[in-house]
């Protein structure tokens, strides 16, 4: 029975968190993403102009999955595509002897420019893996029957290294009880229902909550437009800046805490997490950590929320569930 733990290192402004993964005989830094289901990385097959500065997977240690290819486009329109190999993957001591590795032969500029990241490790449900003609399993699905318990946990922190564990829940990482809620896997995400919101101007309480996904690969907290509007109505100097594509606020502001009710329990995001980052280096205007989820179809509980809690992604029972506890 395998268990393991790996660090989650924050990038600038906690824009993403990267973890070391051994693939074949390379160690790469991957962005663990509970909002997608492809394990892809830059490779010796990637064009040099796209892969400069990145760690590369060398497929010579793997076995090509003949005729298999992949092509993914993320919600922000970033994209990558390539072919597929089976190779050994080790995450925090947990080993998948034959994991589908999606070697990139093309990536969009967002990935080229993010030189700290060598690729993504998807932790959503394998039903949305993009490999054709036959989708393959995520790392978690590949190893889950070998784990002491079919769970992984997420302990992200503001401006500090957090961790992912596989196969066990670490009781030293949270306080109080874990609140579990059911997960709807129909869209392939860790999708749940939030009960309601409060905090900020006119208390941002909409009374009702809504459908949301837990997404470690998304930096911010995307909420119903009415909730985001209500929250910032209480923040001096905050406004919706259509040129920036969202709410901005003075970097000098200390916004109010924001509360989310899930499973009858309230979890608090400290206001400081919502003064997210300067629009550009040196700017005194900052981009808000809460934004409207308009056009997405559901809310996205990204890192701004996840770094305020300990989260348990549990597929050990008859149906998947999400657990949240205070950090
Ligand atoms: O592409 C994404 C995100 C992008 C950031 C990284 N996680 C996956 N989706 C999640 C939200 C719905 C649309 C698809």
Coordinates of C-alpha atoms and ligand atoms in Angstrom, one line a residue, residues 33 35-36 73-76 189 213 215 217-218 296 298 300, ligand 1:
X33 CA -4.4 20.5 -11.8
X35 CA -9.4 21.0 -13.1
X36 CA -8.1 18.8 -15.9
X73 CA -7.5 23.6 -24.8
X74 CA -8.0 25.2 -21.3
X75 CA -10.6 27.7 -20.3
X76 CA -8.2 30.5 -20.7
X189 CA -14.6 17.9 -12.4
X213 CA -15.5 23.0 -8.9
X215 CA -9.5 23.6 -9.2
X217 CA -4.9 24.9 -11.5
X218 CA -6.9 28.1 -11.3
X296 CA -18.1 29.7 -17.2
X298 CA -20.2 27.4 -12.6
X300 CA -14.3 28.0 -9.7
Ligands
LIG1 O1 -9.5 24.8 -18.4 C1 -9.9 24.8 -17.3 C2 -9.0 25.1 -16.1 C3 -7.9 26.1 -16.5 C4 -6.9 26.3 -15.4 C5 -6.4 25.0 -14.9 N1 -7.4 24.1 -14.5 C6 -8.4 23.8 -15.6 N2 -11.2 24.5 -17.0 C7 -11.7 24.5 -15.6 C8 -13.0 25.4 -15.6 C9 -13.9 25.0 -16.7 C10 -13.3 25.0 -18.0 C11 -12.1 24.1 -18.1

